[in-house]
């Protein structure tokens, strides 16, 4: 098993791929097993954000009345 310090990270500030803990934690995305995976971090982050937003929109629409748009508990 590889320790996170031996994995690859995407630096959110510089856009560079790093191995190990080179940058402060708030500036890193990862860990990733390969530098190629780490380089795709912005795409992965965007896709996950889209999926979460879509899920929240579905949950919001489920809890609303489809005719009036009012929350079900306000009817």
Tab-separated table of N, CA, C and O in Angstrom:
chain	number	residue	atom	x	y	z
A	1	UNK	N	0.838	-1.187	0.000
A	1	UNK	CA	0.000	0.000	0.000
A	1	UNK	C	0.882	1.250	0.000
A	1	UNK	O	1.798	1.376	0.794
A	2	UNK	N	0.594	2.162	-0.882
A	2	UNK	CA	1.387	3.381	-1.005
A	2	UNK	C	0.849	4.444	-0.064
A	2	UNK	O	-0.353	4.671	0.023
A	3	UNK	N	1.740	5.111	0.623
A	3	UNK	CA	1.345	6.206	1.502
A	3	UNK	C	1.024	7.443	0.668
A	3	UNK	O	1.564	7.622	-0.424
A	4	UNK	N	0.145	8.300	1.182
A	4	UNK	CA	-0.241	9.504	0.445
A	4	UNK	C	0.957	10.387	0.117
A	4	UNK	O	0.960	11.085	-0.884
A	5	UNK	N	1.997	10.341	0.939
A	5	UNK	CA	3.175	11.165	0.669
A	5	UNK	C	3.930	10.694	-0.568
A	5	UNK	O	4.768	11.413	-1.096
A	6	UNK	N	3.625	9.479	-1.033
A	6	UNK	CA	4.266	8.945	-2.224
A	6	UNK	C	3.362	9.025	-3.456
A	6	UNK	O	3.731	8.576	-4.527
A	7	UNK	N	2.191	9.606	-3.298
A	7	UNK	CA	1.242	9.725	-4.402
A	7	UNK	C	1.378	11.094	-5.056
A	7	UNK	O	2.184	11.921	-4.649
A	8	UNK	N	0.552	11.321	-6.058
A	8	UNK	CA	0.601	12.563	-6.823
A	8	UNK	C	-0.576	13.454	-6.460
A	8	UNK	O	-1.672	12.977	-6.154
A	9	UNK	N	-0.327	14.746	-6.523
A	9	UNK	CA	-1.320	15.750	-6.149
A	9	UNK	C	-1.356	16.813	-7.237
A	9	UNK	O	-0.362	17.070	-7.917
A	10	UNK	N	-2.487	17.466	-7.367
A	10	UNK	CA	-2.628	18.583	-8.296
A	10	UNK	C	-2.625	19.857	-7.478
A	10	UNK	O	-3.429	20.013	-6.554
A	11	UNK	N	-1.716	20.761	-7.788
A	11	UNK	CA	-1.636	22.035	-7.077
A	11	UNK	C	-2.662	22.979	-7.688
A	11	UNK	O	-2.569	23.349	-8.859
A	12	UNK	N	-3.661	23.348	-6.898
A	12	UNK	CA	-4.760	24.189	-7.380
A	12	UNK	C	-4.326	25.614	-7.692
A	12	UNK	O	-4.969	26.292	-8.499
A	13	UNK	N	-3.261	26.076	-7.068
A	13	UNK	CA	-2.782	27.444	-7.321
A	13	UNK	C	-1.904	27.532	-8.561
A	13	UNK	O	-2.040	28.460	-9.342
A	14	UNK	N	-1.012	26.571	-8.723
A	14	UNK	CA	-0.049	26.653	-9.826
A	14	UNK	C	-0.462	25.845	-11.052
A	14	UNK	O	0.060	26.062	-12.143
A	15	UNK	N	-1.366	24.856	-10.856
A	15	UNK	CA	-1.747	23.985	-11.954
A	15	UNK	C	-0.724	22.905	-12.244
A	15	UNK	O	-0.810	22.218	-13.256
A	16	UNK	N	0.229	22.724	-11.346
A	16	UNK	CA	1.285	21.730	-11.538
A	16	UNK	C	0.952	20.449	-10.792
A	16	UNK	O	0.281	20.457	-9.762
A	17	UNK	N	1.462	19.348	-11.304
A	17	UNK	CA	1.370	18.055	-10.627
A	17	UNK	C	2.584	17.934	-9.715
A	17	UNK	O	3.710	18.247	-10.113
A	18	UNK	N	2.338	17.481	-8.496
A	18	UNK	CA	3.409	17.333	-7.513
A	18	UNK	C	3.395	15.918	-6.952
A	18	UNK	O	2.349	15.282	-6.881
A	19	UNK	N	4.556	15.442	-6.535
A	19	UNK	CA	4.632	14.152	-5.861
A	19	UNK	C	4.858	14.414	-4.386
A	19	UNK	O	5.783	15.124	-4.004
A	20	UNK	N	4.004	13.844	-3.574
A	20	UNK	CA	4.122	14.032	-2.136
A	20	UNK	C	3.507	15.335	-1.677
A	20	UNK	O	2.764	15.985	-2.398
A	21	UNK	N	3.839	15.698	-0.457
A	21	UNK	CA	3.251	16.872	0.185
A	21	UNK	C	4.120	18.106	-0.028
A	21	UNK	O	4.692	18.654	0.909
A	22	UNK	N	4.219	18.576	-1.252
A	22	UNK	CA	5.036	19.751	-1.551
A	22	UNK	C	4.337	21.053	-1.179
A	22	UNK	O	4.985	22.010	-0.794
A	23	UNK	N	3.024	21.094	-1.340
A	23	UNK	CA	2.251	22.322	-1.115
A	23	UNK	C	1.366	22.176	0.109
A	23	UNK	O	1.065	21.056	0.539
A	24	UNK	N	0.905	23.300	0.665
A	24	UNK	CA	-0.030	23.226	1.790
A	24	UNK	C	-1.312	22.491	1.375
A	24	UNK	O	-1.744	22.569	0.218
A	25	UNK	N	-1.925	21.785	2.304
A	25	UNK	CA	-3.116	20.976	2.025
A	25	UNK	C	-4.234	21.743	1.318
A	25	UNK	O	-4.838	21.207	0.393
A	26	UNK	N	-4.542	23.006	1.689
A	26	UNK	CA	-5.642	23.703	0.995
A	26	UNK	C	-5.366	23.957	-0.492
A	26	UNK	O	-6.290	24.216	-1.252
A	27	UNK	N	-4.113	23.861	-0.887
A	27	UNK	CA	-3.740	24.119	-2.283
A	27	UNK	C	-3.659	22.842	-3.122
A	27	UNK	O	-3.341	22.909	-4.305
A	28	UNK	N	-3.948	21.680	-2.514
A	28	UNK	CA	-3.768	20.399	-3.217
A	28	UNK	C	-5.092	19.698	-3.444
A	28	UNK	O	-5.988	19.745	-2.612
A	29	UNK	N	-5.195	18.985	-4.578
A	29	UNK	CA	-6.287	18.055	-4.842
A	29	UNK	C	-5.659	16.688	-5.038
A	29	UNK	O	-4.659	16.551	-5.723
A	30	UNK	N	-6.248	15.695	-4.438
A	30	UNK	CA	-5.717	14.354	-4.585
A	30	UNK	C	-5.931	13.566	-3.326
A	30	UNK	O	-6.723	13.961	-2.478
A	31	UNK	N	-5.299	12.456	-3.190
A	31	UNK	CA	-4.157	11.959	-3.949
A	31	UNK	C	-4.581	11.165	-5.195
A	31	UNK	O	-5.694	10.670	-5.290
A	32	UNK	N	-3.650	11.030	-6.110
A	32	UNK	CA	-3.810	10.252	-7.329
A	32	UNK	C	-2.648	9.272	-7.418
A	32	UNK	O	-1.561	9.543	-6.933
A	33	UNK	N	-2.885	8.166	-8.093
A	33	UNK	CA	-1.849	7.131	-8.215
A	33	UNK	C	-0.792	7.465	-9.256
A	33	UNK	O	0.344	7.021	-9.141
A	34	UNK	N	-1.171	8.228	-10.280
A	34	UNK	CA	-0.224	8.550	-11.350
A	34	UNK	C	-0.225	10.044	-11.628
A	34	UNK	O	-1.208	10.730	-11.344
A	35	UNK	N	0.849	10.556	-12.216
A	35	UNK	CA	0.865	11.975	-12.567
A	35	UNK	C	-0.192	12.301	-13.624
A	35	UNK	O	-0.752	13.402	-13.620
A	36	UNK	N	-0.500	11.349	-14.494
A	36	UNK	CA	-1.514	11.586	-15.525
A	36	UNK	C	-2.899	11.779	-14.908
A	36	UNK	O	-3.659	12.651	-15.330
A	37	UNK	N	-3.213	10.965	-13.898
A	37	UNK	CA	-4.489	11.128	-13.192
A	37	UNK	C	-4.536	12.472	-12.480
A	37	UNK	O	-5.560	13.157	-12.490
A	38	UNK	N	-3.439	12.854	-11.844
A	38	UNK	CA	-3.392	14.130	-11.130
A	38	UNK	C	-3.580	15.304	-12.087
A	38	UNK	O	-4.242	16.286	-11.744
A	39	UNK	N	-3.042	15.196	-13.285
A	39	UNK	CA	-3.172	16.277	-14.267
A	39	UNK	C	-4.620	16.490	-14.692
A	39	UNK	O	-4.995	17.580	-15.121
A	40	UNK	N	-5.444	15.460	-14.537
A	40	UNK	CA	-6.863	15.557	-14.914
A	40	UNK	C	-7.738	16.053	-13.758
A	40	UNK	O	-8.962	16.082	-13.876
A	41	UNK	N	-7.142	16.435	-12.650
A	41	UNK	CA	-7.895	16.848	-11.467
A	41	UNK	C	-8.915	17.944	-11.749
A	41	UNK	O	-10.048	17.848	-11.270
A	42	UNK	N	-8.589	18.987	-12.519
A	42	UNK	CA	-9.608	20.017	-12.767
A	42	UNK	C	-10.857	19.456	-13.450
A	42	UNK	O	-11.978	19.835	-13.104
A	43	UNK	N	-10.677	18.516	-14.376
A	43	UNK	CA	-11.822	17.886	-15.045
A	43	UNK	C	-12.648	17.076	-14.050
A	43	UNK	O	-13.881	17.128	-14.063
A	44	UNK	N	-11.963	16.327	-13.198
A	44	UNK	CA	-12.639	15.501	-12.201
A	44	UNK	C	-13.429	16.393	-11.246
A	44	UNK	O	-14.591	16.111	-10.928
A	45	UNK	N	-12.824	17.477	-10.798
A	45	UNK	CA	-13.486	18.400	-9.866
A	45	UNK	C	-14.719	19.021	-10.516
A	45	UNK	O	-15.788	19.088	-9.907
A	46	UNK	N	-14.592	19.462	-11.771
A	46	UNK	CA	-15.746	20.052	-12.476
A	46	UNK	C	-16.877	19.044	-12.627
A	46	UNK	O	-18.043	19.363	-12.398
A	47	UNK	N	-16.548	17.812	-13.007
A	47	UNK	CA	-17.574	16.783	-13.201
A	47	UNK	C	-18.272	16.450	-11.890
A	47	UNK	O	-19.492	16.308	-11.848
A	48	UNK	N	-17.511	16.336	-10.814
A	48	UNK	CA	-18.127	16.054	-9.505
A	48	UNK	C	-19.019	17.208	-9.064
A	48	UNK	O	-20.096	16.983	-8.509
A	49	UNK	N	-18.594	18.433	-9.309
A	49	UNK	CA	-19.407	19.596	-8.948
A	49	UNK	C	-20.713	19.600	-9.741
A	49	UNK	O	-21.785	19.884	-9.191
A	50	UNK	N	-20.633	19.274	-11.052
A	50	UNK	CA	-21.856	19.187	-11.871
A	50	UNK	C	-22.791	18.109	-11.345
A	50	UNK	O	-23.998	18.310	-11.247
A	51	UNK	N	-22.237	16.954	-11.000
A	51	UNK	CA	-23.056	15.851	-10.494
A	51	UNK	C	-23.723	16.231	-9.170
A	51	UNK	O	-24.904	15.944	-8.958
A	52	UNK	N	-22.982	16.871	-8.276
A	52	UNK	CA	-23.561	17.289	-7.001
A	52	UNK	C	-24.664	18.326	-7.209
A	52	UNK	O	-25.704	18.270	-6.568
A	53	UNK	N	-24.435	19.274	-8.107
A	53	UNK	CA	-25.446	20.298	-8.389
A	53	UNK	C	-26.700	19.661	-8.974
A	53	UNK	O	-27.828	20.033	-8.601
A	54	UNK	N	-26.534	18.708	-9.877
A	54	UNK	CA	-27.690	18.029	-10.467
A	54	UNK	C	-28.448	17.242	-9.404
A	54	UNK	O	-29.685	17.251	-9.376
A	55	UNK	N	-27.718	16.583	-8.515
A	55	UNK	CA	-28.368	15.829	-7.446
A	55	UNK	C	-29.147	16.754	-6.520
A	55	UNK	O	-30.282	16.458	-6.146
A	56	UNK	N	-28.555	17.886	-6.158
A	56	UNK	CA	-29.253	18.850	-5.305
A	56	UNK	C	-30.486	19.404	-6.002
A	56	UNK	O	-31.526	19.590	-5.375
A	57	UNK	N	-30.393	19.668	-7.291
A	57	UNK	CA	-31.549	20.174	-8.043
A	57	UNK	C	-32.663	19.134	-8.048
A	57	UNK	O	-33.840	19.486	-7.898
A	58	UNK	N	-32.315	17.852	-8.232
A	58	UNK	CA	-33.327	16.793	-8.196
A	58	UNK	C	-33.972	16.722	-6.822
A	58	UNK	O	-35.192	16.593	-6.705
A	59	UNK	N	-33.165	16.804	-5.780
A	59	UNK	CA	-33.706	16.755	-4.420
A	59	UNK	C	-34.599	17.956	-4.151
A	59	UNK	O	-35.653	17.814	-3.536
A	60	UNK	N	-34.197	19.135	-4.612
A	60	UNK	CA	-35.010	20.337	-4.421
A	60	UNK	C	-36.338	20.228	-5.165
A	60	UNK	O	-37.377	20.615	-4.652
A	61	UNK	N	-36.309	19.711	-6.380
A	61	UNK	CA	-37.541	19.605	-7.150
A	61	UNK	C	-38.451	18.520	-6.593
A	61	UNK	O	-39.657	18.615	-6.671
A	62	UNK	N	-37.878	17.485	-5.986
A	62	UNK	CA	-38.680	16.430	-5.393
A	62	UNK	C	-39.456	16.955	-4.193
A	62	UNK	O	-40.590	16.580	-3.965
A	63	UNK	N	-38.858	17.877	-3.438
A	63	UNK	CA	-39.511	18.376	-2.233
A	63	UNK	C	-40.444	19.548	-2.520
A	63	UNK	O	-41.056	20.082	-1.621
A	64	UNK	N	-40.598	19.933	-3.784
A	64	UNK	CA	-41.499	21.015	-4.160
A	64	UNK	C	-42.701	20.458	-4.893
A	64	UNK	O	-42.635	19.431	-5.552
A	65	UNK	N	-43.798	21.164	-4.760
A	65	UNK	CA	-44.985	20.810	-5.521
A	65	UNK	C	-44.720	21.165	-6.974
A	65	UNK	O	-44.331	22.288	-7.277
A	66	UNK	N	-44.942	20.254	-7.882
A	66	UNK	CA	-44.611	20.504	-9.283
A	66	UNK	C	-45.554	21.496	-9.934
A	66	UNK	O	-45.234	22.080	-10.954
A	67	UNK	N	-46.729	21.733	-9.352
A	67	UNK	CA	-47.672	22.681	-9.948
A	67	UNK	C	-47.388	24.095	-9.473
A	67	UNK	O	-47.197	25.007	-10.259
A	68	UNK	N	-47.343	24.298	-8.141
A	68	UNK	CA	-47.178	25.652	-7.623
A	68	UNK	C	-45.736	26.016	-7.340
A	68	UNK	O	-45.409	27.190	-7.225
A	69	UNK	N	-44.875	25.013	-7.187
A	69	UNK	CA	-43.492	25.271	-6.850
A	69	UNK	C	-43.285	25.480	-5.362
A	69	UNK	O	-42.179	25.686	-4.911
A	70	UNK	N	-44.370	25.459	-4.584
A	70	UNK	CA	-44.264	25.652	-3.152
A	70	UNK	C	-43.816	24.359	-2.487
A	70	UNK	O	-44.174	23.275	-2.939
A	71	UNK	N	-43.019	24.463	-1.430
A	71	UNK	CA	-42.645	23.258	-0.700
A	71	UNK	C	-43.887	22.522	-0.233
A	71	UNK	O	-44.901	23.137	0.106
A	72	UNK	N	-43.826	21.198	-0.228
A	72	UNK	CA	-45.002	20.380	0.126
A	72	UNK	C	-45.547	20.695	1.496
A	72	UNK	O	-46.745	20.651	1.701
A	73	UNK	N	-44.723	21.032	2.455
A	73	UNK	CA	-45.218	21.281	3.810
A	73	UNK	C	-45.898	22.637	3.955
A	73	UNK	O	-46.476	22.937	4.974
A	74	UNK	N	-45.869	23.483	2.916
A	74	UNK	CA	-46.544	24.779	2.961
A	74	UNK	C	-47.916	24.729	2.292
A	74	UNK	O	-48.578	25.727	2.166
A	75	UNK	N	-48.342	23.571	1.821
A	75	UNK	CA	-49.626	23.464	1.136
A	75	UNK	C	-50.743	23.327	2.122
A	75	UNK	O	-50.693	22.794	3.139
